[in-house]
Coordinates of C-alpha atoms in Angstrom, one line a residue:
Chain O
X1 CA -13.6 24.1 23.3
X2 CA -16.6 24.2 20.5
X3 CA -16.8 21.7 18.5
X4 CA -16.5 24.1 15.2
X5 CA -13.5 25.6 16.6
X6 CA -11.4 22.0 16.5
X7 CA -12.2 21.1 12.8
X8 CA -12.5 25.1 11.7
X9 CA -9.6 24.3 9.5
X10 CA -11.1 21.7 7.7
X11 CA -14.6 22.2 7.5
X12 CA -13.8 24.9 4.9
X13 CA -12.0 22.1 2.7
X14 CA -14.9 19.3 2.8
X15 CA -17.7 21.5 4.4
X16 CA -20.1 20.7 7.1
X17 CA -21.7 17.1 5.1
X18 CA -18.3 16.1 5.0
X19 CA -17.0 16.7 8.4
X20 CA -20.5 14.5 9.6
X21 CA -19.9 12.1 6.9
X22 CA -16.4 11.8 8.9
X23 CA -17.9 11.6 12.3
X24 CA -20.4 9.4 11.6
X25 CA -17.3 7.1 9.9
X26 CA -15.4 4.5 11.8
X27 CA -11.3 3.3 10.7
X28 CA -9.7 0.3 11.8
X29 CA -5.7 0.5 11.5
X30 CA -4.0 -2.5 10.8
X31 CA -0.4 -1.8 11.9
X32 CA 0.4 1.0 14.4
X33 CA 4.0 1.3 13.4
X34 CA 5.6 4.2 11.0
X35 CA 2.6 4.0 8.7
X36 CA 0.2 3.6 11.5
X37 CA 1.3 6.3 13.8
X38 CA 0.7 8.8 11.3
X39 CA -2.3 7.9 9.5
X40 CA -4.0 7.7 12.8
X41 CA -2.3 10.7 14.2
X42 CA -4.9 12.5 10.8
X43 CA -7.8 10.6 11.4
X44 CA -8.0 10.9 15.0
X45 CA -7.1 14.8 14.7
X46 CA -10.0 14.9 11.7
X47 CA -13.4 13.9 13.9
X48 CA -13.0 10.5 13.1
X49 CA -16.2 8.6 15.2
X50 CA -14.3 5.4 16.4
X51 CA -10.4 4.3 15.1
X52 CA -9.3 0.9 16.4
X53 CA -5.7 0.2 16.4
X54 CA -4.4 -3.3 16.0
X55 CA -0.6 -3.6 16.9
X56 CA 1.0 -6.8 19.0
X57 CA 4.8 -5.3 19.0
X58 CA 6.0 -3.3 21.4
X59 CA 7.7 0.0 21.1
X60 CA 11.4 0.2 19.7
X61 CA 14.0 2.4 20.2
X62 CA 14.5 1.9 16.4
X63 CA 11.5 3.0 15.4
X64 CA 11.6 6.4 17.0
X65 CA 12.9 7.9 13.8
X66 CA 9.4 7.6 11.9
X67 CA 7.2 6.2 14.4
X68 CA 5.8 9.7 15.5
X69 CA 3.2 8.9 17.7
X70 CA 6.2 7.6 20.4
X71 CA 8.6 8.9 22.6
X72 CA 11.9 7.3 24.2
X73 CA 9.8 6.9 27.3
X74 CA 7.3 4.3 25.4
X75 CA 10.1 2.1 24.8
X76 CA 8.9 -1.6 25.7
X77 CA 5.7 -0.5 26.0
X78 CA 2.4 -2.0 23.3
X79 CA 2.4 -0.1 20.6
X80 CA -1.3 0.1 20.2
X81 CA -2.0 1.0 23.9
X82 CA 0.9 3.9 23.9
X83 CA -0.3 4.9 20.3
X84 CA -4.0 4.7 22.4
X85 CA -2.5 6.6 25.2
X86 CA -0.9 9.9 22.4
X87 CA -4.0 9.8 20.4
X88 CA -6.7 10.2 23.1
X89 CA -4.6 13.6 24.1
X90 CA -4.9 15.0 20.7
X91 CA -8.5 14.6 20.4
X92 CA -10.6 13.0 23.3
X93 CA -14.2 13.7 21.2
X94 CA -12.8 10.4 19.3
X95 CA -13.2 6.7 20.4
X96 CA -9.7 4.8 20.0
X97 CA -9.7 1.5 20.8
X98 CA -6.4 -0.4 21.1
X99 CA -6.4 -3.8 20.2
X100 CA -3.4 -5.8 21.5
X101 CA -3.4 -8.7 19.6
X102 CA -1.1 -10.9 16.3
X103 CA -3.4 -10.8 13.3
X104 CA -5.3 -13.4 12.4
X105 CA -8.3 -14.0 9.8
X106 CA -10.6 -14.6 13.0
X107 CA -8.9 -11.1 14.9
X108 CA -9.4 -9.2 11.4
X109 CA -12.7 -10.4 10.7
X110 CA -13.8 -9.5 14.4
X111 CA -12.3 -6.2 14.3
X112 CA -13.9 -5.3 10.9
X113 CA -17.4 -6.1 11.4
X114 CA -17.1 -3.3 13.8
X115 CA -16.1 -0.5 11.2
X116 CA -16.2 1.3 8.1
X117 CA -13.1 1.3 6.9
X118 CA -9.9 -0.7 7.0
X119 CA -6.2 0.6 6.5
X120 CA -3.2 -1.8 5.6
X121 CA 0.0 -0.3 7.6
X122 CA 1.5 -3.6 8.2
X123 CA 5.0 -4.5 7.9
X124 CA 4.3 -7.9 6.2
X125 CA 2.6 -9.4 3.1
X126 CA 1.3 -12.4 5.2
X127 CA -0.6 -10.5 7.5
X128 CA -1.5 -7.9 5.3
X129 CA -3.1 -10.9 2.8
X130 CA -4.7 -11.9 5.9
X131 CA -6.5 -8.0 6.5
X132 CA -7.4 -8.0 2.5
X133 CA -9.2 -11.3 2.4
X134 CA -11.2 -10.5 5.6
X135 CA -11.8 -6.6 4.3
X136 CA -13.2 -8.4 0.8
X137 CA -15.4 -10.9 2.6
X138 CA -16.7 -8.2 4.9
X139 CA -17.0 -5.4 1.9
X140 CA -15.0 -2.8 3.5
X141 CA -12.9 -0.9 1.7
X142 CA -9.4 -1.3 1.9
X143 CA -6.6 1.7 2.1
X144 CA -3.0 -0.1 1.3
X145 CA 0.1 1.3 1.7
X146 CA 3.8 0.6 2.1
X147 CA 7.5 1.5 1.8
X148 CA 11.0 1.0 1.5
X149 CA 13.8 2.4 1.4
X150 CA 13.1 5.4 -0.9
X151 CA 9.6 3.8 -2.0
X152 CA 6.5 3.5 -1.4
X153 CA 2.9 2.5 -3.1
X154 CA -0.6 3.4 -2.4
X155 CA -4.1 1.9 -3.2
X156 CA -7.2 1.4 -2.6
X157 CA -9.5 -2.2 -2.5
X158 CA -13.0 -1.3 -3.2
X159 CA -13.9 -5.3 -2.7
X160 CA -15.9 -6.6 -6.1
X161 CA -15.0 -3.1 -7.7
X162 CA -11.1 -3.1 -7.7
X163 CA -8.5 -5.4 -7.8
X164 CA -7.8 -6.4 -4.3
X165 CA -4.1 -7.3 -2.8
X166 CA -4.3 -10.9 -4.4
X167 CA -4.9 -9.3 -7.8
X168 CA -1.6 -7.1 -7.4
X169 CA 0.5 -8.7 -4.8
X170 CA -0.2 -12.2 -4.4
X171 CA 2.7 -13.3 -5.3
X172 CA 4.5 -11.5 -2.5
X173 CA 2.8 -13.8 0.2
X174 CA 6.0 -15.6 1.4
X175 CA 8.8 -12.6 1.3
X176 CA 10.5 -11.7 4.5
X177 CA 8.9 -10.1 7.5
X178 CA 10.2 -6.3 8.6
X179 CA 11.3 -7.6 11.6
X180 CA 13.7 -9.9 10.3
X181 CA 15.4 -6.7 9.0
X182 CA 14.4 -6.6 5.6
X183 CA 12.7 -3.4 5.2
X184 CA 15.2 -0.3 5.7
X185 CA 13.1 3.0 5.4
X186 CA 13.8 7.0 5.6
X187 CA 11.7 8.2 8.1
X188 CA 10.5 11.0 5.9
X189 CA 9.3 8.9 3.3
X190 CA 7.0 6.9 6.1
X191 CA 5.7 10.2 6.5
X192 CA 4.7 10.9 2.4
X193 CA 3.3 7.3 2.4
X194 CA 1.0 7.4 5.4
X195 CA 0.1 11.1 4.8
X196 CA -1.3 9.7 1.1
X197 CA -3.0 6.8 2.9
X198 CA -4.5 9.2 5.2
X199 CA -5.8 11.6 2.7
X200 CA -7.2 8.3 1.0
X201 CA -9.0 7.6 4.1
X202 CA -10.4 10.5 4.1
X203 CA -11.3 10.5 0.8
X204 CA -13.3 7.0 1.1
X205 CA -15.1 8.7 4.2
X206 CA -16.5 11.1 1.7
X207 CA -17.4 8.4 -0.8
X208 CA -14.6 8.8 -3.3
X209 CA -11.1 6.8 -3.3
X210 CA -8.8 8.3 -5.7
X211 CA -6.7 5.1 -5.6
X212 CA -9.4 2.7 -5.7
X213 CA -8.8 0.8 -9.2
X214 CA -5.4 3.1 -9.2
X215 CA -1.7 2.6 -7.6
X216 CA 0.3 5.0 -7.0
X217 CA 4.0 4.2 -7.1
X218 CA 6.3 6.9 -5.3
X219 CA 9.5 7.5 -5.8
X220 CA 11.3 10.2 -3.4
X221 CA 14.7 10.0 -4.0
X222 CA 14.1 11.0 -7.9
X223 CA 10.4 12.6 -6.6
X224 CA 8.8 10.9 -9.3
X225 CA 5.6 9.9 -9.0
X226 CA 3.9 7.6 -11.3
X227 CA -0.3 6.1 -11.6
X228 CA -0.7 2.9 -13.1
X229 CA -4.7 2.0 -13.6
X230 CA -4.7 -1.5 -12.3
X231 CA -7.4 -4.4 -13.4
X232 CA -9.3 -7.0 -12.0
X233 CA -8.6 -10.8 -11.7
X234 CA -12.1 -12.3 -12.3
X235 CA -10.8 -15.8 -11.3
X236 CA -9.1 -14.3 -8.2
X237 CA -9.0 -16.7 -5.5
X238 CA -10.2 -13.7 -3.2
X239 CA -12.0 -11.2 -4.5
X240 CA -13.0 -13.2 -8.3
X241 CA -16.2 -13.4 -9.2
Chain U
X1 CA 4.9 -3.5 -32.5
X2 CA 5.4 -0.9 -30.0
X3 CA 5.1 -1.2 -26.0
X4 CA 5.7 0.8 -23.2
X5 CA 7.7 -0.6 -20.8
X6 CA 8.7 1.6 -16.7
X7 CA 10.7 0.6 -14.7
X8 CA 9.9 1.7 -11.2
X9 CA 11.0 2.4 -7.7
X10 CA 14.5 0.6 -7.6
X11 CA 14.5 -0.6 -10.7
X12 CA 14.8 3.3 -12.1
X13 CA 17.6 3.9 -9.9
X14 CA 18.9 0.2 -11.8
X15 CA 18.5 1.4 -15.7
X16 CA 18.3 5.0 -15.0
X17 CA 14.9 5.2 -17.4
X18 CA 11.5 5.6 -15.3
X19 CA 9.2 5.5 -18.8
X20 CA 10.2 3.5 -21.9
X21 CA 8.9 2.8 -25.8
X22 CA 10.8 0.0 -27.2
X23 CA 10.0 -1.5 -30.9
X24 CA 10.2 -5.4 -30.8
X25 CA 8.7 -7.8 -33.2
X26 CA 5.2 -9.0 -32.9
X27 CA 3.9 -11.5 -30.2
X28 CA 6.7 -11.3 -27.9
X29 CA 6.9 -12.5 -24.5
X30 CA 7.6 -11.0 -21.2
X31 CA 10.7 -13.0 -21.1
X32 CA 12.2 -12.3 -24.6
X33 CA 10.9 -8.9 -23.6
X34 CA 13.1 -9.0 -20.7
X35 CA 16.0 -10.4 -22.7
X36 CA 15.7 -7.1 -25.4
X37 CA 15.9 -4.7 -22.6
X38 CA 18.9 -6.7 -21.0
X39 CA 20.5 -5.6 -24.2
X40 CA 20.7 -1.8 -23.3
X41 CA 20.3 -2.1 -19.5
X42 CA 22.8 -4.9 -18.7
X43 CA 22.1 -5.6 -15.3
X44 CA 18.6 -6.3 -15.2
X45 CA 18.3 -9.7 -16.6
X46 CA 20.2 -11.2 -13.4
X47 CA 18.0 -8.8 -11.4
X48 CA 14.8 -9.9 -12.3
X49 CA 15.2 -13.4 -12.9
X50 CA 17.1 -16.2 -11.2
X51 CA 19.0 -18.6 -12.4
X52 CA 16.6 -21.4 -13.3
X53 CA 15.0 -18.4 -15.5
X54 CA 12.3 -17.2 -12.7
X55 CA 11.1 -14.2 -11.8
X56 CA 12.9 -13.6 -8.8
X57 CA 10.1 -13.8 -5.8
X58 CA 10.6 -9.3 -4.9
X59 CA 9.9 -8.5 -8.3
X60 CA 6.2 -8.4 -9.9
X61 CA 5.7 -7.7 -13.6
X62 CA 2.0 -6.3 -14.1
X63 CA 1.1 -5.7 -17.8
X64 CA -2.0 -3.5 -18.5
X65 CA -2.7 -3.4 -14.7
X66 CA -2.9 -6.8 -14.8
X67 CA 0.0 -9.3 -12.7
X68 CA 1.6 -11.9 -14.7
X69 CA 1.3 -14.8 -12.6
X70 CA -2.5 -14.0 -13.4
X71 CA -2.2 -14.1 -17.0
X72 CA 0.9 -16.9 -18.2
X73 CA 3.9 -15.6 -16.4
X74 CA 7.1 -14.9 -17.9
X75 CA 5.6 -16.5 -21.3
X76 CA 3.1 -14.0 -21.4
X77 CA 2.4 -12.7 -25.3
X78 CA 2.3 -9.4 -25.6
X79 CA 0.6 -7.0 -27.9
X80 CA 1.1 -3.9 -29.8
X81 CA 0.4 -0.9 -27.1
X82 CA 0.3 -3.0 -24.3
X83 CA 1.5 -1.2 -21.2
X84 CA 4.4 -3.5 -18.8
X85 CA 5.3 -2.6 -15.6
X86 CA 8.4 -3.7 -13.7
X87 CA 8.4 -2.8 -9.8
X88 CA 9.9 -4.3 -6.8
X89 CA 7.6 -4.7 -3.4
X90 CA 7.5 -2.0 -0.9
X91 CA 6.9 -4.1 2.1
X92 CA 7.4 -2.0 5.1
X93 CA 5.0 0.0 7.4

């Protein structure tokens, strides 16, 4: 197979700069889970040079509803080495690198001085706090999303530019995990969420984040959507100047 | 003065309004805010805020793009055209 023939579909949207802008462009995904799955599912299919995945759960037969990138078979099985596993068989011309590992300033710091841009898919605000300080200390930028229930929220941390997680959500450090069974979800609206985080992705591999400085607040049971311009902190603990 | 005032994700579903302008007197608070909105949307006082009057730890109040907790909380004055925002934590990925 050419190479031309694999992104032929998208090299008419962003032209031939912009597909080697993406290949040249490496993504670390924080969270391989109903987020995660899809996001990389885009930027592995889009020429994406090198995507690491950093998951530590393992494969649940309740997350089968929105976690496309697995099967009933992966049940049990690491998330980040099945997701590995899927993604390498939709487009072997990318490096994926599954990292099997629990977050951890050290683990995120490690992983990102390896890669151009990081993506929040995590499923709580202590570990995605961790991911945001490290991405402003190393200046990557910073694609956040999540949802619930019928929700979800976008943005982007340009780090000194934007306000970063602490600025908007620091407040939300201590709330329940996902996995204590706080965060019920439609699958479908996983799939608006991380399709908006991958088209941000996307967008910061060409050099302009829509959401950076923005958040975009989704609604899908009313299908309202809503963009609130968002400020900095300049005595932010993380990210002040 | 005049504000604008949305109410998002849940909180829609909650008063049924996604985008607000109320008229309230001059330097208000976010907390006598809160109390002049409880007065048309009756449940969202006890949704917000606890009982010791806090804002409850799942709900964030930003106002101009700006989070409270950055700025002086709940006793935050507020200004003619200032934009507040009321929206609960997506937290899920």
């Amino acid at each position: 197979m050419k190479v031309l023939d694999r992104y032929s579909r998208q090299i008419p949207v962003i032209g031939e700069e912009g597909q080697r802008r993406i290949r040249e462009t490496s993504v670390a995904v924080f969270g391989v889970g109903g987020l995660g799955s899809l996001v990389a599912r885009y930027v592995v299919g889009g020429g994406f040079r090198r995507v690491v995945l950093v998951d530590f759960d393992a494969v649940s037969v309740s997350d089968l509803h929105r976690q496309i990138l697995y099967t009933t078979e992966d049940v049990g099985r690491p998330k980040a080495e099945a997701a590995a596993k899927a993604l390498r068989a939709v487009n072997p011309e990318v490096e994926v690198v599954p990292v099997d590992e629990p977050i951890s300033p050290d683990l995120a710091e490690g992983v990102l001085k390896e890669v151009d841009i990081a993506v929040d898919a995590l499923d709580n605000w202590a570990a995605r706090h961790v991911v945001n300080a490290a991405a402003v200390r190393r200046g990557r930028v910073l694609v956040h999303g999540a949802v619930q229930e019928w929700y979800g929220h976008v943005t982007t941390v340009v780090p000194r530019a934007t306000p970063c997680l602490e600025d908007l959500f620091g407040r939300f450090k201590s709330l329940p995990t996902c996995t204590a069974g706080f965060c019920p979800v439609l699958g479908p609206a996983v799939g608006v969420v991380s399709s908006l985080m991958a088209l941000e992705v996307f967008n910061a591999a060409l050099g302009k984040p829509a959401l950076a400085g923005r958040l975009l607040v989704v609604d899908l049971k009313h299908m309202a959507f809503d963009v609130l311009e968002v400020a900095r902190n300049p005595s932010c603990p993380v990210c002040g100047v | 003065m005049k504000l604008r005032v949305k109410f998002l994700a849940s909180l829609y579903e909650l008063t049924g309004v996604l985008k607000t302008e109320v008229e309230v007197p001059d330097g208000l608070t976010i907390r006598e805010l809160i109390d002049v909105l409880a007065r048309k949307y009756a449940k969202l006082r006890e949704e917000l805020l606890d009982e010791g009057g806090n804002l409850k730890p799942m709900y964030n109040i930003l106002v101009n793009g700006r989070a409270v907790e950055w700025l002086n909380g709940l006793d935050t004055r507020l200004k003619n055209g200032d934009e507040v925002v009321f929206i609960p934590p997506a937290a899920g990925g």
